[in-house]
PDB file of C-alpha atoms in Angstrom:
ATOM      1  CA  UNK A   1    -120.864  25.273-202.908  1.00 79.00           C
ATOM      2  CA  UNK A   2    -120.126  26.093-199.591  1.00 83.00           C
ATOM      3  CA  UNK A   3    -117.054  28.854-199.010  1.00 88.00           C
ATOM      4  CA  UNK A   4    -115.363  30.988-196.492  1.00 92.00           C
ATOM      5  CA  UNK A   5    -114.309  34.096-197.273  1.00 93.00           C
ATOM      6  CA  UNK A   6    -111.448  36.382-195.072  1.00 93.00           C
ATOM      7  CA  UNK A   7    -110.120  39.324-195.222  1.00 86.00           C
ATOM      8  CA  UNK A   8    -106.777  39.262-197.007  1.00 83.00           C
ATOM      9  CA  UNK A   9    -103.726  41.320-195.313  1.00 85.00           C
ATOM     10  CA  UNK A  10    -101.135  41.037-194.190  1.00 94.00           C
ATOM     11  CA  UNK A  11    -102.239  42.824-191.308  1.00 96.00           C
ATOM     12  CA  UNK A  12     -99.959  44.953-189.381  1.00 97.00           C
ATOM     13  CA  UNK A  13    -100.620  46.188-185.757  1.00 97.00           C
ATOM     14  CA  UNK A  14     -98.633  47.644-182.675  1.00 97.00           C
ATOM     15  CA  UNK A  15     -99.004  45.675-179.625  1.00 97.00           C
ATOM     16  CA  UNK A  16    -102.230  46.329-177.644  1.00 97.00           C
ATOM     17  CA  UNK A  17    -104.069  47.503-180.673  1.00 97.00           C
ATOM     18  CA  UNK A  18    -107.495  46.168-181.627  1.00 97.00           C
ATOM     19  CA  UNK A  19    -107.926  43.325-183.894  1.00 97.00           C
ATOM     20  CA  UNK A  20    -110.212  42.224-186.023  1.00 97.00           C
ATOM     21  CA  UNK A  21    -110.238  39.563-188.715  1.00 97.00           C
ATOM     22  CA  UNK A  22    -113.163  39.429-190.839  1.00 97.00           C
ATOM     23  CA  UNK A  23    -114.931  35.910-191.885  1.00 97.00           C
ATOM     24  CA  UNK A  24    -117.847  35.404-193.903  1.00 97.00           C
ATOM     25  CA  UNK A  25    -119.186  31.941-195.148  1.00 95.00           C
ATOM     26  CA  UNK A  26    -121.975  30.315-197.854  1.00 93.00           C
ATOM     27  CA  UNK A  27    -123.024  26.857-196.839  1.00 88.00           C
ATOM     28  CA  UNK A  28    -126.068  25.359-196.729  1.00 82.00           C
ATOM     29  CA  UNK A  29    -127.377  24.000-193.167  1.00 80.00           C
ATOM     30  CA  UNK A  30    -125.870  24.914-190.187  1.00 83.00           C
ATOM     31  CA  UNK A  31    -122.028  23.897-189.953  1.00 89.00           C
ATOM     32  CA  UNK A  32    -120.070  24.948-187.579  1.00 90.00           C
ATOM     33  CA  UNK A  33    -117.673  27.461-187.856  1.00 93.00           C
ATOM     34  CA  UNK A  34    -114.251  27.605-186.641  1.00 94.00           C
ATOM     35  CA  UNK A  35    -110.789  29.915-186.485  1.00 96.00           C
ATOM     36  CA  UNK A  36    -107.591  27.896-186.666  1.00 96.00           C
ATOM     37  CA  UNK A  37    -104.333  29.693-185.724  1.00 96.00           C
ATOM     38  CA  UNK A  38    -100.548  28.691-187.473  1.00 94.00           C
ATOM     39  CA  UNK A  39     -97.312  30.368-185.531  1.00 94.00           C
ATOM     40  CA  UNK A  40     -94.065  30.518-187.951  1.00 90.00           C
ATOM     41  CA  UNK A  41     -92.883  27.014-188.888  1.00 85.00           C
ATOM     42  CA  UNK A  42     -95.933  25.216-187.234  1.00 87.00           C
ATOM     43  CA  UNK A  43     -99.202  23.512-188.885  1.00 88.00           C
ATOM     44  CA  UNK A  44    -102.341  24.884-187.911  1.00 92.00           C
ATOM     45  CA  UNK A  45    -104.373  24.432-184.870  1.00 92.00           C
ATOM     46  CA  UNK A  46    -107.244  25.211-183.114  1.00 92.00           C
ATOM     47  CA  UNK A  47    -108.042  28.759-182.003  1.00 96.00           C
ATOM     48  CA  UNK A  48    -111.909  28.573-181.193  1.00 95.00           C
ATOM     49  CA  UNK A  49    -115.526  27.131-182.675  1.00 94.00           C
ATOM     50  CA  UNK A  50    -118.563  27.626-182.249  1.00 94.00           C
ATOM     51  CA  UNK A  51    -121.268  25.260-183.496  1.00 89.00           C
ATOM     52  CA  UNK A  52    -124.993  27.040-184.017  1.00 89.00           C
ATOM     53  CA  UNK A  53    -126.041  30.434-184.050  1.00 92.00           C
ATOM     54  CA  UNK A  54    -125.830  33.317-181.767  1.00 94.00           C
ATOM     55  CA  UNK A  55    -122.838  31.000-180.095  1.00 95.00           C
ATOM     56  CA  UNK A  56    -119.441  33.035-179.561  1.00 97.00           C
ATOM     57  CA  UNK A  57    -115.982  30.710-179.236  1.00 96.00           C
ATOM     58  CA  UNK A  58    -112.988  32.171-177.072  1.00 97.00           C
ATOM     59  CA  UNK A  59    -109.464  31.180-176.175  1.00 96.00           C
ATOM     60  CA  UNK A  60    -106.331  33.368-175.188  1.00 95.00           C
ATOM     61  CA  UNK A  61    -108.217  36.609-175.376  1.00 97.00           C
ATOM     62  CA  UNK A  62    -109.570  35.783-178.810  1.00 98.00           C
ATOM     63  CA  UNK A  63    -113.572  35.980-179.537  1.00 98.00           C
ATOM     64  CA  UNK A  64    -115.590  34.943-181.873  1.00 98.00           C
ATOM     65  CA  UNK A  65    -119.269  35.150-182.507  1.00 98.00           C
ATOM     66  CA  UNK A  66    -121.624  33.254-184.791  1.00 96.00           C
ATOM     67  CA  UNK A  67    -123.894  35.163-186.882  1.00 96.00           C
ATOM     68  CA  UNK A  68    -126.497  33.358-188.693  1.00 93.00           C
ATOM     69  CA  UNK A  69    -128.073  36.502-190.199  1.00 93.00           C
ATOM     70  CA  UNK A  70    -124.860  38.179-191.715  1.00 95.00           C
ATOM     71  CA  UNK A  71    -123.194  34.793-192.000  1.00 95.00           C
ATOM     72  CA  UNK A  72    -120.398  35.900-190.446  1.00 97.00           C
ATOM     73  CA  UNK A  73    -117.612  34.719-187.613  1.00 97.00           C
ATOM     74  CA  UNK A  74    -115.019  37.978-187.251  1.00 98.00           C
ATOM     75  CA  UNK A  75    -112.060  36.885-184.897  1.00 98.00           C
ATOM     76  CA  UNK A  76    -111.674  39.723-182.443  1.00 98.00           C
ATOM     77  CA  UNK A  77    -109.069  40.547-179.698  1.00 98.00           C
ATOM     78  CA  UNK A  78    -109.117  43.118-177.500  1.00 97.00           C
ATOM     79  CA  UNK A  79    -105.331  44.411-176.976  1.00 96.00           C
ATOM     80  CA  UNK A  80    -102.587  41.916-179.272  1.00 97.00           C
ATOM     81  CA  UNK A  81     -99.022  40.770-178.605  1.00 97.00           C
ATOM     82  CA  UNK A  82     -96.214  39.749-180.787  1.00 97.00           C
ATOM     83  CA  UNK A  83     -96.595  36.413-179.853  1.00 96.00           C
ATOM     84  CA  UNK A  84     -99.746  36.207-181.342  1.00 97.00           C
ATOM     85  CA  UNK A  85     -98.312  37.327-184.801  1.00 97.00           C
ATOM     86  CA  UNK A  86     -99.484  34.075-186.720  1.00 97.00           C
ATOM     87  CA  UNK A  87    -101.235  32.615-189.920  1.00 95.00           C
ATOM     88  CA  UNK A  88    -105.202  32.647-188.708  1.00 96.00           C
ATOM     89  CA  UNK A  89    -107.547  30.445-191.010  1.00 95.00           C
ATOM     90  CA  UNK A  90    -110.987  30.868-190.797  1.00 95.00           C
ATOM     91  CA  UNK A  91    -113.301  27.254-191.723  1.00 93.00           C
ATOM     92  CA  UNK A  92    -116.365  25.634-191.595  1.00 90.00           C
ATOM     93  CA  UNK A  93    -117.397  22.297-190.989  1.00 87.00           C
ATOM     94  CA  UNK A  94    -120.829  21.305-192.297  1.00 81.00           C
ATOM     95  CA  UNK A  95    -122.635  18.350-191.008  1.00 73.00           C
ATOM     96  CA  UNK A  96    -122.050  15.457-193.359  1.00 69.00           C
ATOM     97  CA  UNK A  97    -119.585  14.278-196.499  1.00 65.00           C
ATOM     98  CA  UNK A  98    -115.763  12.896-195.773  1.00 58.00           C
ATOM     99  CA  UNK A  99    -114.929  16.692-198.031  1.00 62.00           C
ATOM    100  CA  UNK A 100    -116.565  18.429-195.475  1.00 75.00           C
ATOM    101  CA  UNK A 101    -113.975  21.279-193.986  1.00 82.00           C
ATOM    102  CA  UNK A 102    -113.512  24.294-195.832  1.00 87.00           C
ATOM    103  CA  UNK A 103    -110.905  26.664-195.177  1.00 90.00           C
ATOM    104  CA  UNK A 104    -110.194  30.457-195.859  1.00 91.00           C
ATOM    105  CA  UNK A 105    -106.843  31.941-197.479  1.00 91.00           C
ATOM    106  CA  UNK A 106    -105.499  32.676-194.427  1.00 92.00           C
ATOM    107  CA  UNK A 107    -104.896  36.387-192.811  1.00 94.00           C
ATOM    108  CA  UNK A 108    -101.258  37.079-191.419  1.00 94.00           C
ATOM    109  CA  UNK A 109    -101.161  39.318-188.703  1.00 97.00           C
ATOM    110  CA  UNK A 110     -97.697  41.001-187.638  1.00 97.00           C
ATOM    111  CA  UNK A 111     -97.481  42.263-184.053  1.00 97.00           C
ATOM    112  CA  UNK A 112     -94.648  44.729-183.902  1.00 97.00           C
ATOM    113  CA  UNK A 113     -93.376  46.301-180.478  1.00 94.00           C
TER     114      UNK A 113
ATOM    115  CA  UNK B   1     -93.634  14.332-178.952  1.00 50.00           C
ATOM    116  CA  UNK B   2     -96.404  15.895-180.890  1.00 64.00           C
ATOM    117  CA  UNK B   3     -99.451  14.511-181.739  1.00 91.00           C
ATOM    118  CA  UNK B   4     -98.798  14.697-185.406  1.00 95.00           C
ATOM    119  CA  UNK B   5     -95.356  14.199-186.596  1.00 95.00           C
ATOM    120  CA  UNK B   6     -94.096  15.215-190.813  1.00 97.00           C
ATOM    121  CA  UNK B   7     -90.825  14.292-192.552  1.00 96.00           C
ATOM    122  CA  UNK B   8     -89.117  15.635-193.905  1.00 96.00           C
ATOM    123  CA  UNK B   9     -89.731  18.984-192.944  1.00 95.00           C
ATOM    124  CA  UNK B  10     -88.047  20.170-196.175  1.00 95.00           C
ATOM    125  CA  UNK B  11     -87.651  18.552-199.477  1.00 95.00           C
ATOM    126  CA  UNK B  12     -86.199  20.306-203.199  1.00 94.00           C
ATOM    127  CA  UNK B  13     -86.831  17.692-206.075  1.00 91.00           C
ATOM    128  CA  UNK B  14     -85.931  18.052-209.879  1.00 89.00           C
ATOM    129  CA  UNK B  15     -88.989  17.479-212.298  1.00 86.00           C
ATOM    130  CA  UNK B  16     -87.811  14.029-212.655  1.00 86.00           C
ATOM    131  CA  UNK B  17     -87.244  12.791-209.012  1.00 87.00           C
ATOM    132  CA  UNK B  18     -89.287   9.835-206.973  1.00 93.00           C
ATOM    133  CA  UNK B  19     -89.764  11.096-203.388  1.00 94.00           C
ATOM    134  CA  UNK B  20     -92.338  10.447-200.463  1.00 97.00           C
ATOM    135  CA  UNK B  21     -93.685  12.409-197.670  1.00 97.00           C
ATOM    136  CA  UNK B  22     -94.309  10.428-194.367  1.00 98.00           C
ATOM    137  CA  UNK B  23     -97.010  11.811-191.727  1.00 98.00           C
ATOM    138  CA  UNK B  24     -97.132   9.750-188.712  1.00 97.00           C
ATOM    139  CA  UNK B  25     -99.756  10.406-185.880  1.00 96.00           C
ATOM    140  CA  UNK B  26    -100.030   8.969-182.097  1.00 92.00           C
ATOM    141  CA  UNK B  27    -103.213  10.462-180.993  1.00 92.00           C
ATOM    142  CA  UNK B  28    -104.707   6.744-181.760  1.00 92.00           C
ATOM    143  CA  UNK B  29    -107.187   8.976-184.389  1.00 91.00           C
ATOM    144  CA  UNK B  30    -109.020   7.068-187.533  1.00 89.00           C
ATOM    145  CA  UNK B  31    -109.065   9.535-190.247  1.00 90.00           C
ATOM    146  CA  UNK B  32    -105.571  11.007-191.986  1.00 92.00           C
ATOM    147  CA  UNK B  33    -106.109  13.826-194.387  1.00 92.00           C
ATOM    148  CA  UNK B  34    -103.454  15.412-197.038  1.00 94.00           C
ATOM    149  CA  UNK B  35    -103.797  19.229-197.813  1.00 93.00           C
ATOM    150  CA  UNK B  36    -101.262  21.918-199.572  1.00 94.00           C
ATOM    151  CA  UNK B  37    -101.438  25.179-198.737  1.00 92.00           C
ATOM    152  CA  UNK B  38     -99.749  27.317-201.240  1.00 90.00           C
ATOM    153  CA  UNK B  39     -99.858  31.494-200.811  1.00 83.00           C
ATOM    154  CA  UNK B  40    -102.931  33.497-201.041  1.00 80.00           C
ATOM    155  CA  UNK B  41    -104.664  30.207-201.905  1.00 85.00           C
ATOM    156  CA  UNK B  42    -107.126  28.325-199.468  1.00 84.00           C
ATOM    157  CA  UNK B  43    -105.533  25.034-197.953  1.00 87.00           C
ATOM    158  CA  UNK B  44    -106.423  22.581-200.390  1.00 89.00           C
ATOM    159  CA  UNK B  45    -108.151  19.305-199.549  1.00 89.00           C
ATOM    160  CA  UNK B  46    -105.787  16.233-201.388  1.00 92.00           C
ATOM    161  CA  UNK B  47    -107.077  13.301-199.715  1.00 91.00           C
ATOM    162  CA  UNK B  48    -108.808  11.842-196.757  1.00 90.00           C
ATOM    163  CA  UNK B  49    -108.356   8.310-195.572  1.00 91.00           C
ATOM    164  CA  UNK B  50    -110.905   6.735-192.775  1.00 87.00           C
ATOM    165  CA  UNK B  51    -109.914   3.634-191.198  1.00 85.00           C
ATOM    166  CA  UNK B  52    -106.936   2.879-193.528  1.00 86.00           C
ATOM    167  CA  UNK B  53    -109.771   3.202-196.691  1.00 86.00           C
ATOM    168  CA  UNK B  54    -109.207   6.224-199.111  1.00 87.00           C
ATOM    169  CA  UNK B  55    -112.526   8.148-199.183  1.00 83.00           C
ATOM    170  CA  UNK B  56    -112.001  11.156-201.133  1.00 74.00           C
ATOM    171  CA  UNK B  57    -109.654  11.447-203.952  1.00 73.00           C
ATOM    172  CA  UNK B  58    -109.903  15.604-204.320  1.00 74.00           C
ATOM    173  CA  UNK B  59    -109.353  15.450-208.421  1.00 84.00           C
ATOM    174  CA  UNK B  60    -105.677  15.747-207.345  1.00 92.00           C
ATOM    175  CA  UNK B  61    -103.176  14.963-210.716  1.00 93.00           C
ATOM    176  CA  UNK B  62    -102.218  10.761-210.707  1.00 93.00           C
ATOM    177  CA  UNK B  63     -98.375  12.585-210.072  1.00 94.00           C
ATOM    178  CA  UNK B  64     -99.747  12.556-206.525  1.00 96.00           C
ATOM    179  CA  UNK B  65    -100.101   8.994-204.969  1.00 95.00           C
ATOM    180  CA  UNK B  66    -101.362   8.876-201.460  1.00 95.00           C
ATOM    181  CA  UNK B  67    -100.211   5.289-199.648  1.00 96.00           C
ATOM    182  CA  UNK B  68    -101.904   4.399-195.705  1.00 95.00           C
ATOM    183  CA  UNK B  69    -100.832   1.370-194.602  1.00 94.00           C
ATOM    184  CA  UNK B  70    -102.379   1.542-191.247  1.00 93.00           C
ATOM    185  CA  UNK B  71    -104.261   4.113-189.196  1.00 90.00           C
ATOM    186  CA  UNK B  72    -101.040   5.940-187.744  1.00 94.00           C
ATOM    187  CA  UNK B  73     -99.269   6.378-191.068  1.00 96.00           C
ATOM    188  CA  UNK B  74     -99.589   8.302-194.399  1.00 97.00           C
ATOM    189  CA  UNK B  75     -97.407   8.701-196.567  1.00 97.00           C
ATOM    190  CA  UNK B  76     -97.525  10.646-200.295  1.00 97.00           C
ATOM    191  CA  UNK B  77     -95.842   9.465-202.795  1.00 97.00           C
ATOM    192  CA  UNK B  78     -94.510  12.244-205.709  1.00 96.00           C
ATOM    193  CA  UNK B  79     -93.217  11.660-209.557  1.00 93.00           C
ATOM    194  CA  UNK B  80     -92.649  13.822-212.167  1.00 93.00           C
ATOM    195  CA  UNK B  81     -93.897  16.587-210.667  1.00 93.00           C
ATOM    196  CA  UNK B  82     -94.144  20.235-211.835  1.00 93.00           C
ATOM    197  CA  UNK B  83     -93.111  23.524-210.407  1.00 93.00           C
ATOM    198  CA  UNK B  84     -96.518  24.473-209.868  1.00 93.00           C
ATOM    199  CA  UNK B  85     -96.696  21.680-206.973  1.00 95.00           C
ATOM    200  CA  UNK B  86     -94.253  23.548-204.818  1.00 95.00           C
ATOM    201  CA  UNK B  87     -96.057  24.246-201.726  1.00 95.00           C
ATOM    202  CA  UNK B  88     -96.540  22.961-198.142  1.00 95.00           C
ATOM    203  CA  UNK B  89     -98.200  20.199-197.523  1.00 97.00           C
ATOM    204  CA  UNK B  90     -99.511  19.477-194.259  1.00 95.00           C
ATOM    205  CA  UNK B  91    -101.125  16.074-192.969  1.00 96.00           C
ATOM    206  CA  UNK B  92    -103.735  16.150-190.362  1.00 93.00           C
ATOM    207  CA  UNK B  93    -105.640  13.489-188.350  1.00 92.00           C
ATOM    208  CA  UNK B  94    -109.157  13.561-186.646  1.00 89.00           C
ATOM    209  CA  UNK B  95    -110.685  11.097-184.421  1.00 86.00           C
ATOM    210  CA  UNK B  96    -113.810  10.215-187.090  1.00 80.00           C
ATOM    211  CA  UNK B  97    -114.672  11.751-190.551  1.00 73.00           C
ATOM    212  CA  UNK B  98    -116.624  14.047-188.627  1.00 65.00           C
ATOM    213  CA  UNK B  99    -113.446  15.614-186.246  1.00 59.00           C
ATOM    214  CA  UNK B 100    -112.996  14.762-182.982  1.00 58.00           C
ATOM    215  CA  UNK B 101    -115.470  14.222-180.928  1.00 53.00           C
ATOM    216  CA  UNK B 102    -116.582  17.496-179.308  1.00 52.00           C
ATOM    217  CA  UNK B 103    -115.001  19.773-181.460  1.00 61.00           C
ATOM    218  CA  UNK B 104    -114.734  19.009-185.142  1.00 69.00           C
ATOM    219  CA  UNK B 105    -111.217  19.538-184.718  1.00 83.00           C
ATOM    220  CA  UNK B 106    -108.245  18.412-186.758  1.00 89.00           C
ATOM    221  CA  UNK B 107    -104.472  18.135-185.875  1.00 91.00           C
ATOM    222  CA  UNK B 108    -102.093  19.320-187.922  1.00 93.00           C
ATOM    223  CA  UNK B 109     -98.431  18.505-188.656  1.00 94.00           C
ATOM    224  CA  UNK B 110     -96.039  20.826-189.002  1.00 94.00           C
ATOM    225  CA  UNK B 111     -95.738  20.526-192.957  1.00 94.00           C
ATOM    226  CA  UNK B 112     -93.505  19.062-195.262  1.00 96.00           C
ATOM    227  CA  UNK B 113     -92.193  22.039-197.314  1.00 95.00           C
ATOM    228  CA  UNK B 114     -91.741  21.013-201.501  1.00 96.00           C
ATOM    229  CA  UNK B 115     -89.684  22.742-203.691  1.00 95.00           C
ATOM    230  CA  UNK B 116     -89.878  21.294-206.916  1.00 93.00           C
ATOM    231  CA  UNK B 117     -86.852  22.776-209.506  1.00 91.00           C
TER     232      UNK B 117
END
């Protein structure tokens, strides 16, 4: 059945470090992929999508590209704050059913000074 | 106001309790969804209503009754539950089955957190 798969953590960087989250999904047909974001007593919301192939999503310095061939969607950001220390959920969407958003465990990421 | 409001945002129950979560959204959206998210676990799918009909019942345990009496509310209705079920449950809302249009996105409360003694 279709899955998404993300790396674990916690993760723990200094501010203006490198991130990367890694993603990787099973589905069949082409859903579209997404990276939802939850802050510290929020639900979740929407980071960035992208919805075919070769497509990369972006919002508040975050990127993401869609990789057909590695089935893959790694949330990247060049140089992190601590206000983006967060919850980030990887999902898919595929293209038909009312069960048809799949989410990731979840990465927490820790921003400290 | 946010788009997508939860009460409460904290609840402890004994094993024995009756107790209901309320999700209430104002984005004028037709689908309402239930998920828990519990640690290290991926958010779980409950249930989805479209258009005030339930259309997916996600095998969740008969302890769990979901209740939509119109388009803007949900509520979840909990008896006799275990400690297993502690968890936060978050209630979400979409403009069609599909997400909203343009997106796929869904809108998230800000979770009910159960603890169940």
């Amino acid at each position: 059945g279709d899955s998404v798969t993300q790396m674990e953590g916690p993760v723990t960087l200094s501010e203006e470090a490198f991130l990367t989250i890694n993603c990787t999904y099973t589905a069949t047909g082409y859903p579209s992929l997404f990276w939802y974001v939850q802050y510290p007593g929020e639900g979740l919301q929407l980071l960035l999508k992208a919805t075919k192939a070769d497509d990369k999503g972006s919002n508040k310095g975050f990127e993401a590209t869609y990789r057909k061939e590695t089935t893959s969607f790694h949330l990247e950001k060049g140089s992190v704050q601590v206000s983006d220390s967060a919850v980030y959920f990887c999902a898919l969407r595929r293209q038909t059913g009312a069960n048809n958003l799949f989410f990731g465990t979840g990465t927490r990421l820790t921003v400290i000074p | 106001e946010t788009g997508v409001t939860q009460t409460p945002r904290h609840l402890v129950m004994g094993m024995t309790n009756k107790k209901s979560l309320k999700c209430e959204q104002h984005l004028g959206h037709n689908a309402m969804y239930w998920y828990k998210q519990s640690a290290k676990k991926p958010l779980e799918l409950m249930f989805v209503y479209s258009l005030e009909e339930r259309v997916e019942n996600n095998s969740v345990p008969s302890r769990f009754s979901p209740e939509c009496p119109n388009s803007s509310h949900l509520f979840l209705h909990l008896h006799t539950l275990q400690p297993e079920d502690s968890a936060l449950y978050l209630c979400a809302s979409s403009q069609t089955l599909q997400g909203t249009a343009n997106t796929g996105e869904l809108f998230f409360g800000e979770g009910s957190r159960l603890t169940v003694l």
